[in-house]
C-alpha cells in the first residue's frame, strides 16, 4: 500500500492491520512511518514498514519484486499516494508546476500499477486506485490537480476490463474533500507557487476554496475511509467506481448520473473486447 504516512492512507493501513491483513505500508517520511508502526502495534495489529518514493520508478519496481519474493504473492494493492494540490488556474500555474503534480499524482501511481500487475494477475487479486471526484469533474482553480486525476481515471478505466479477463478486480475510489492535512491552507504553495498574472484577475484560491467548503459542509471525516476500502477488498463483484461520500456522488452526478459506479462502461468495454474473440 502506498501513501501511508498521513491522511487516508494512514487510516486505511491501520484499519487493515487491525482487521488482520498482512499490510506492507510504504511512504517517504521515516519518522512518520515509525509512528505509524507504533500506532498499529498499540491497536493490536502489525505493519511491514517500507520506504518508497513513487516518483522513483526504478525503486518502485525493486520494492514490489522484493515484497513478492518475501511473501510469495501479492493479493491486493491500494495505490493512493499522490494527493498533490496546486491551486490556481492554468494561467497562474507554471509548466513545471503541472509537471510536478503529474509526476506525483499520475506517473507515480502508474509506476506502482505497472509493477504490481504481474503479481495481481498471478493471484487474481484486487487493485484499488484512489483518484478524486475531481478526476471526473473539474473545479475552478484545480486545473493541475483535476487534470492529473482525469489522466489517472482514464488510465485505470482503460486498464480495468483488460486485467479483469485475468481475474484482477479493479476499483477507482473517488473522494470529495476529506479532513486530512492536505486540506491545510497553503500546505503546497511552497511546492507549486503560482505565477503573477497582470491585472490580478483571480481571487486568492485558498481563501476561495475555504469559503466553498465551509458553505457546503462537504468535508468527510477521514476515519470513514478505512472501513470503506476494507469493504471494497471483500466484495465479490466490486464496482469500477466508488465515491466515498454523498457530497462526492452529488458533485459528479450531473456528469455521471447514468453510470455512477462504472458498471455500464465496464459492460460496454467487455463487449468491445469481445469483438476480438
PDB file of C-alpha atoms in Angstrom, residues 2-3 54 80-85 101 104-106 109 130 145 148-149:
ATOM      1  CA  UNK A   2       1.299   3.445  -0.885  1.00  0.00           C
ATOM      2  CA  UNK A   3       0.928   6.833   0.764  1.00  0.00           C
ATOM      3  CA  UNK A  54       6.578   6.617  -6.002  1.00  0.00           C
ATOM      4  CA  UNK A  80      -3.371   6.000  -3.002  1.00  0.00           C
ATOM      5  CA  UNK A  81      -0.244   8.149  -2.775  1.00  0.00           C
ATOM      6  CA  UNK A  82      -0.076  11.391  -4.673  1.00  0.00           C
ATOM      7  CA  UNK A  83      -2.681  13.818  -3.352  1.00  0.00           C
ATOM      8  CA  UNK A  84      -0.734  16.851  -4.522  1.00  0.00           C
ATOM      9  CA  UNK A  85      -2.655  20.088  -4.958  1.00  0.00           C
ATOM     10  CA  UNK A 101       1.732  17.487  -9.901  1.00  0.00           C
ATOM     11  CA  UNK A 104       3.233  12.530  -8.208  1.00  0.00           C
ATOM     12  CA  UNK A 105      -0.470  12.166  -8.909  1.00  0.00           C
ATOM     13  CA  UNK A 106      -0.297  10.320 -12.225  1.00  0.00           C
ATOM     14  CA  UNK A 109       0.670   5.757  -9.381  1.00  0.00           C
ATOM     15  CA  UNK A 130      -7.569   6.495  -5.318  1.00  0.00           C
ATOM     16  CA  UNK A 145      -4.897  18.629  -9.746  1.00  0.00           C
ATOM     17  CA  UNK A 148      -3.735  14.761 -13.231  1.00  0.00           C
ATOM     18  CA  UNK A 149      -6.639  12.875 -11.680  1.00  0.00           C
TER      19      UNK A 149
END
